[in-house]
mmCIF file of N, CA and C in Angstrom:
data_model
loop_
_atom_site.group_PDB
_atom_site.id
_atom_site.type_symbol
_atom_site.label_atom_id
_atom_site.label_comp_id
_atom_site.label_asym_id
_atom_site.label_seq_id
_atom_site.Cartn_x
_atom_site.Cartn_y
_atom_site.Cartn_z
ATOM 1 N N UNK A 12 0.856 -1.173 0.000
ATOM 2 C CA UNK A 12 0.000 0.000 0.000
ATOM 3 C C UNK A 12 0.901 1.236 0.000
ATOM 4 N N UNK A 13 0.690 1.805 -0.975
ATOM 5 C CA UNK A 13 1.607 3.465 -1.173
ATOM 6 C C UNK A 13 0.895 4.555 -0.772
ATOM 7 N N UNK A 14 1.547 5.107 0.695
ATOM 8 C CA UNK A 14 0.590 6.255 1.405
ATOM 9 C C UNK A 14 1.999 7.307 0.997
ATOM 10 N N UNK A 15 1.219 8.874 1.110
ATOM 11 C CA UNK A 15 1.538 10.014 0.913
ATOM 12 C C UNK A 15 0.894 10.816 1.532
ATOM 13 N N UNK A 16 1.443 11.995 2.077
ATOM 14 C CA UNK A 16 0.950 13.127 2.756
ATOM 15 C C UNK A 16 1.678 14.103 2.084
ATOM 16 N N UNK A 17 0.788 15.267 2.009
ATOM 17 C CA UNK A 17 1.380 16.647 2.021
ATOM 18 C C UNK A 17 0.661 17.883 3.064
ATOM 19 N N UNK A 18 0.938 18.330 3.572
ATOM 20 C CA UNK A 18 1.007 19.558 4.314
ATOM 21 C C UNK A 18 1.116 21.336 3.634
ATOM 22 N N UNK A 19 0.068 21.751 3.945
ATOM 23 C CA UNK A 19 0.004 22.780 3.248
ATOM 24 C C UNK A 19 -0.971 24.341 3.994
ATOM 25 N N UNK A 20 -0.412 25.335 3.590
ATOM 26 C CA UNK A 20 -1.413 26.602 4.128
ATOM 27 C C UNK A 20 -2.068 27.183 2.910
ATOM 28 N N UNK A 21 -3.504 27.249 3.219
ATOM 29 C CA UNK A 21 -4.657 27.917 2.235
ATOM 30 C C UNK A 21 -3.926 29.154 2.181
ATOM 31 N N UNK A 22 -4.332 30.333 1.078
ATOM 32 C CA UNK A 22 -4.178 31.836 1.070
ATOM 33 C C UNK A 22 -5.044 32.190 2.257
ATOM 34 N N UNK A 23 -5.931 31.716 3.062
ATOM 35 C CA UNK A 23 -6.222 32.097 3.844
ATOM 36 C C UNK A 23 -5.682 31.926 5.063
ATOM 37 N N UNK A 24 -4.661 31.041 5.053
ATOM 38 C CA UNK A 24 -3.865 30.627 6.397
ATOM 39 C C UNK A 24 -4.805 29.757 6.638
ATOM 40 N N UNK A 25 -5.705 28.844 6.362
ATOM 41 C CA UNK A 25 -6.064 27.540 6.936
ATOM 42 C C UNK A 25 -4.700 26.335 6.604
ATOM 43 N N UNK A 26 -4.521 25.677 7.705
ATOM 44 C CA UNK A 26 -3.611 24.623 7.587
ATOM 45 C C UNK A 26 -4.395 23.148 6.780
ATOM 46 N N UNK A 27 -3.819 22.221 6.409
ATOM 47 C CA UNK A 27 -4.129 21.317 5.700
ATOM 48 C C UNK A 27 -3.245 20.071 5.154
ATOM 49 N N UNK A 28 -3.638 18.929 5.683
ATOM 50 C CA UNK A 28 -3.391 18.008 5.409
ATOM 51 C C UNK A 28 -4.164 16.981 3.973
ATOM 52 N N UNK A 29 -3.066 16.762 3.152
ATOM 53 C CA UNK A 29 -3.658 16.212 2.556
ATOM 54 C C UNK A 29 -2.923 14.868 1.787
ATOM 55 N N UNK A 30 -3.972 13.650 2.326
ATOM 56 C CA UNK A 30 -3.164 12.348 2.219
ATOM 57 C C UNK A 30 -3.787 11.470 0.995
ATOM 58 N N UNK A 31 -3.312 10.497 0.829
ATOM 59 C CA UNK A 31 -3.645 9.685 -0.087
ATOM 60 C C UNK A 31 -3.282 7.784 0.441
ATOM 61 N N UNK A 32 -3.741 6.698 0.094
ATOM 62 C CA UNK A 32 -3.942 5.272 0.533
ATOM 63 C C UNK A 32 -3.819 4.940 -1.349
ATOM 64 N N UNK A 33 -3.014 3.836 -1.813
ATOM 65 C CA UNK A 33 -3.138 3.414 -3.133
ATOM 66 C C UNK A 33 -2.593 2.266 -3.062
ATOM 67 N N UNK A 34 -3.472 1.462 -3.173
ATOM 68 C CA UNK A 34 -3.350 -0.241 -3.328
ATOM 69 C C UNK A 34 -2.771 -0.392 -4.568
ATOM 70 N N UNK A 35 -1.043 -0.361 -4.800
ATOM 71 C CA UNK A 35 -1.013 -0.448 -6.386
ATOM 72 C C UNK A 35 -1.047 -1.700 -6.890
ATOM 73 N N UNK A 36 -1.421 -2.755 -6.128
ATOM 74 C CA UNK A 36 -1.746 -4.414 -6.903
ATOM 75 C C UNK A 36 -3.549 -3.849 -6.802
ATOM 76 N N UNK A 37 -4.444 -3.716 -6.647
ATOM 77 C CA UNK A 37 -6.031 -3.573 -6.206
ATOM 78 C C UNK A 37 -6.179 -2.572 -7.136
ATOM 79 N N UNK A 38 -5.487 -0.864 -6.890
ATOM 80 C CA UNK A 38 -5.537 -0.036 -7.622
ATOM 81 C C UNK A 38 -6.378 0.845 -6.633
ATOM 82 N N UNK A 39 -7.005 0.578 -5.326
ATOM 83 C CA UNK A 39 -7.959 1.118 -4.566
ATOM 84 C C UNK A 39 -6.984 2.741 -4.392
ATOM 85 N N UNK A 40 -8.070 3.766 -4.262
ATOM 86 C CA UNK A 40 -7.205 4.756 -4.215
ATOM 87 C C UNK A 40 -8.755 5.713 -3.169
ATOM 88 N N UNK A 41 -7.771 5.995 -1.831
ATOM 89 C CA UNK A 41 -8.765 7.307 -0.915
ATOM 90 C C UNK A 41 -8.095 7.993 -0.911
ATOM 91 N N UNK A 42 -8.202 9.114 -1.286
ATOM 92 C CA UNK A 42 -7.587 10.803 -0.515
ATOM 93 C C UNK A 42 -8.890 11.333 0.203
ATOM 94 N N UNK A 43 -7.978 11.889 1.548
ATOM 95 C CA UNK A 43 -8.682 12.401 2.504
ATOM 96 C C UNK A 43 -7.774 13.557 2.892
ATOM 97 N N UNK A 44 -8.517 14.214 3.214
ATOM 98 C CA UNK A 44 -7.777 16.152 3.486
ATOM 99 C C UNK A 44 -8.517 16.096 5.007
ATOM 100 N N UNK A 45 -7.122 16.448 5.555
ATOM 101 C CA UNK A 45 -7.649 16.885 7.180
ATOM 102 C C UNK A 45 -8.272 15.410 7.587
ATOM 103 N N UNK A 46 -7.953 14.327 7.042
ATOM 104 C CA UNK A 46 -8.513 12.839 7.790
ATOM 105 C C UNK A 46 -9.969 12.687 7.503
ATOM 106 N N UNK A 47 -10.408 13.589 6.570
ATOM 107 C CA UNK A 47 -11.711 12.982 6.082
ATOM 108 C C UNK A 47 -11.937 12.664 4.764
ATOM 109 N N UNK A 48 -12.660 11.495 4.219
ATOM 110 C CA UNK A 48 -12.535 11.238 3.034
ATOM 111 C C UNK A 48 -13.193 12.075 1.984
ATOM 112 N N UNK A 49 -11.921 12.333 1.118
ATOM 113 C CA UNK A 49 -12.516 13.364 -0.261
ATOM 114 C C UNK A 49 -12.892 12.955 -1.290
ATOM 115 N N UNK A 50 -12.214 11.546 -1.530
ATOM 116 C CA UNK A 50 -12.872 10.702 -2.729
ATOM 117 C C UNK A 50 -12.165 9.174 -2.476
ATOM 118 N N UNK A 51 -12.776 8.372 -3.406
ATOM 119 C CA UNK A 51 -12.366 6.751 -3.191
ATOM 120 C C UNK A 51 -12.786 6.631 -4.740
ATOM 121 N N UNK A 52 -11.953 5.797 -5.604
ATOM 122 C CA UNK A 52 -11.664 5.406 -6.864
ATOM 123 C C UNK A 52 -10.966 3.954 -6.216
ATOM 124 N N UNK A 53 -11.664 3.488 -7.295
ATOM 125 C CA UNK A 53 -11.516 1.558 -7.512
ATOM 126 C C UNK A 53 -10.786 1.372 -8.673
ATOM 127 N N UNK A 54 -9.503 0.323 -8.625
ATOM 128 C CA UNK A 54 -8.964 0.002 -10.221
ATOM 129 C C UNK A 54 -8.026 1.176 -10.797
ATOM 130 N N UNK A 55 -7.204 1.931 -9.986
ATOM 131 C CA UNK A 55 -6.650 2.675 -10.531
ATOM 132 C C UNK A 55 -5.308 2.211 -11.123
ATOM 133 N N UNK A 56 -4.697 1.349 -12.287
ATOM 134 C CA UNK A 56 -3.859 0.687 -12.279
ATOM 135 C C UNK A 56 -3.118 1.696 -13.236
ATOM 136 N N UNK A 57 -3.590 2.645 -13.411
ATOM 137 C CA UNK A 57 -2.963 3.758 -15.251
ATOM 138 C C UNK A 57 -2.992 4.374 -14.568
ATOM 139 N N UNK A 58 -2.362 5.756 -15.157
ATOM 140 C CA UNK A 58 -1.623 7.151 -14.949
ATOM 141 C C UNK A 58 -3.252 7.818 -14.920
ATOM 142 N N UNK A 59 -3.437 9.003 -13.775
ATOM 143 C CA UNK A 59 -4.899 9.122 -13.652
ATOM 144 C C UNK A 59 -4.347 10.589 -13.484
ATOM 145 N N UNK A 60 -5.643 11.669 -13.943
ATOM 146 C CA UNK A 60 -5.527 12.871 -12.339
ATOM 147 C C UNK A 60 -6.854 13.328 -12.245
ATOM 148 N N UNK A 61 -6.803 13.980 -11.050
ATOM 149 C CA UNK A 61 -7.957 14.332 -10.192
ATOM 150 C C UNK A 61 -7.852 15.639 -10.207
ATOM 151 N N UNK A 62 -9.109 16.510 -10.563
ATOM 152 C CA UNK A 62 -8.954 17.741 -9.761
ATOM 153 C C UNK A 62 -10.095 17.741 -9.223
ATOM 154 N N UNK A 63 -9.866 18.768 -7.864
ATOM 155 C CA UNK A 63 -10.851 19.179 -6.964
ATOM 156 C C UNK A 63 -10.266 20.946 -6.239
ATOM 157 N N UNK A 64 -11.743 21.369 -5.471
ATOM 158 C CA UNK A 64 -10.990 22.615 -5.244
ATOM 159 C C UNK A 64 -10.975 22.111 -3.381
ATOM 160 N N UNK A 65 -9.645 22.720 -3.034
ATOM 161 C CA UNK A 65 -9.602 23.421 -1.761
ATOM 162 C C UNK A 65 -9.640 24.522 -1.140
ATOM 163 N N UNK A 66 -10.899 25.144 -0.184
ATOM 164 C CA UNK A 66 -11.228 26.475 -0.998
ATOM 165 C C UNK A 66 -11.106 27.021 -1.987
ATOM 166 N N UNK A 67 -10.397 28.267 -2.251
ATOM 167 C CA UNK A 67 -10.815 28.665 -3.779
ATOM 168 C C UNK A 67 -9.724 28.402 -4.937
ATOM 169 N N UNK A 68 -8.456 27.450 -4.165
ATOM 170 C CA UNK A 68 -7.609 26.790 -5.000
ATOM 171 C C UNK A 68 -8.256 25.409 -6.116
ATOM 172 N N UNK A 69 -8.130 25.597 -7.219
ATOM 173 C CA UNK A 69 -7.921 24.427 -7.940
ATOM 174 C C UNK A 69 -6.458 23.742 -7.802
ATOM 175 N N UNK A 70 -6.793 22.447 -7.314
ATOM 176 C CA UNK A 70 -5.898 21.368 -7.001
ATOM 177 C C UNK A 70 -5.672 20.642 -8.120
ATOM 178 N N UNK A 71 -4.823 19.493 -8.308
ATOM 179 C CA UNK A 71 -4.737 18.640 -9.049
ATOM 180 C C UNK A 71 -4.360 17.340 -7.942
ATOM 181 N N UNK A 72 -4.085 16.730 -8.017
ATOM 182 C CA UNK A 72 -3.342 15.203 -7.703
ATOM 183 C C UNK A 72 -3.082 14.411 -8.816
ATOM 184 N N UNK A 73 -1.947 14.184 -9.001
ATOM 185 C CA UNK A 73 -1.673 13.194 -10.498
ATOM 186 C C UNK A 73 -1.228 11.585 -9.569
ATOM 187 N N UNK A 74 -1.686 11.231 -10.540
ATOM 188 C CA UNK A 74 -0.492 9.290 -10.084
ATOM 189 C C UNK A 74 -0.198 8.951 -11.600
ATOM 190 N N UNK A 75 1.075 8.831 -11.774
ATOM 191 C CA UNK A 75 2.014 8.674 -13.033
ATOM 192 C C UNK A 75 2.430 7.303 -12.709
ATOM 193 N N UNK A 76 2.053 6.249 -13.789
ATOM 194 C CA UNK A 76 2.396 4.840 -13.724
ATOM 195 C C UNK A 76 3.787 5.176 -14.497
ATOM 196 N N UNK A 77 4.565 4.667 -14.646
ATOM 197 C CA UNK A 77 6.295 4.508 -15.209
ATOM 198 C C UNK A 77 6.886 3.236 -15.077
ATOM 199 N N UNK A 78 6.936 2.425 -15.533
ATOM 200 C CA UNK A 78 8.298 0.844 -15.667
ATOM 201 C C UNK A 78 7.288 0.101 -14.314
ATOM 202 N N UNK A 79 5.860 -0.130 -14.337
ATOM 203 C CA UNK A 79 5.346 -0.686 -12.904
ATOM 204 C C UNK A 79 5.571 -0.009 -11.535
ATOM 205 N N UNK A 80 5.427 1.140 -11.772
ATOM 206 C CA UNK A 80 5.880 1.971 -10.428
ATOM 207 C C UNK A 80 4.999 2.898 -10.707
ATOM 208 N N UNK A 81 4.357 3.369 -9.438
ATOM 209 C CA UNK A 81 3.514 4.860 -9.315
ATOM 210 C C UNK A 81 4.404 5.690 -8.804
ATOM 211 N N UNK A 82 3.945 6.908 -8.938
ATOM 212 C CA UNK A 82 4.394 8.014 -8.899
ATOM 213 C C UNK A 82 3.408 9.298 -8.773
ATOM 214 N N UNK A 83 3.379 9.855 -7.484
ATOM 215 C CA UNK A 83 2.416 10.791 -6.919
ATOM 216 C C UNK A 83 2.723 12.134 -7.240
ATOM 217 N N UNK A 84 1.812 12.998 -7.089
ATOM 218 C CA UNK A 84 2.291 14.361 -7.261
ATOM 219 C C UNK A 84 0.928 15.491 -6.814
ATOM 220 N N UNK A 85 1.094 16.450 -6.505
ATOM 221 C CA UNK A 85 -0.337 17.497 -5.678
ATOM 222 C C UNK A 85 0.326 18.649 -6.085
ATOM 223 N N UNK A 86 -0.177 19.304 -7.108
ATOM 224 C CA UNK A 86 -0.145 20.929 -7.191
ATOM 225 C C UNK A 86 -1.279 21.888 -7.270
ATOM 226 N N UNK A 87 -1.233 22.934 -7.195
ATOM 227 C CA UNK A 87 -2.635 23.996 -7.513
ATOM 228 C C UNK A 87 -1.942 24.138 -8.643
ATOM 229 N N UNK A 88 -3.608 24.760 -9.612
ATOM 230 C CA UNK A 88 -3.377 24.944 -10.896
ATOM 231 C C UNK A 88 -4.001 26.267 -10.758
ATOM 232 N N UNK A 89 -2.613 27.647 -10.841
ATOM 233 C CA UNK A 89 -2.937 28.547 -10.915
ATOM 234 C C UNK A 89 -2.989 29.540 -12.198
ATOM 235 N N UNK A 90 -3.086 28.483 -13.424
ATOM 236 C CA UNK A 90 -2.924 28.671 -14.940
ATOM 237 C C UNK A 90 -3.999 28.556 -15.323
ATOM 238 N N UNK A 91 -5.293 28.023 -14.209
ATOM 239 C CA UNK A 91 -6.671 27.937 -14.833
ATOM 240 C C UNK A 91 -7.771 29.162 -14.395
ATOM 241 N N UNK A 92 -8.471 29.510 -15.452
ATOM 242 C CA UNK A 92 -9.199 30.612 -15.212
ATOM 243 C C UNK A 92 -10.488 30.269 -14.135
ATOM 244 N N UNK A 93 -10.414 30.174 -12.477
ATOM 245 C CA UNK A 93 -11.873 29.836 -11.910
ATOM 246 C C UNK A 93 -11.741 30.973 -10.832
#
């Protein structure tokens, strides 16, 4: 099971945790922000991404499959017009 956390401050100064659980034989995948669940995806075995907002940030989360290996990643996308 491949867990990840990142740690982060809103523009508003809210603090924030934000983790991820990825069964990469199952593919089961939860991210939960602040320990509550934000989404659950089944079968994630391919290169995927997610966006969602945290407050008024647009997020991303990528998982990059490469040679049988995942590969995580969490940025805001401040190139998008919302």
């Amino acid at each position: 099971m491949n867990q990840l956390q990142w740690k982060f401050l809103s523009n508003t100064g809210k603090k924030y945790k934000l983790g991820i659980l990825h069964g990469a034989k199952s593919g089961n995948l939860m991210v939960h922000l602040n320990f509550k669940i934000l989404m659950l995806d089944f079968k994630v075995l391919e290169s995927k991404t997610y966006s969602f907002f945290i407050d008024d940030e647009l997020c991303e989360l990528c998982i990059e499959k490469k040679d049988n290996q995942f590969y995580y990643s969490f940025e805001f996308n401040r190139n998008a017009d919302t």
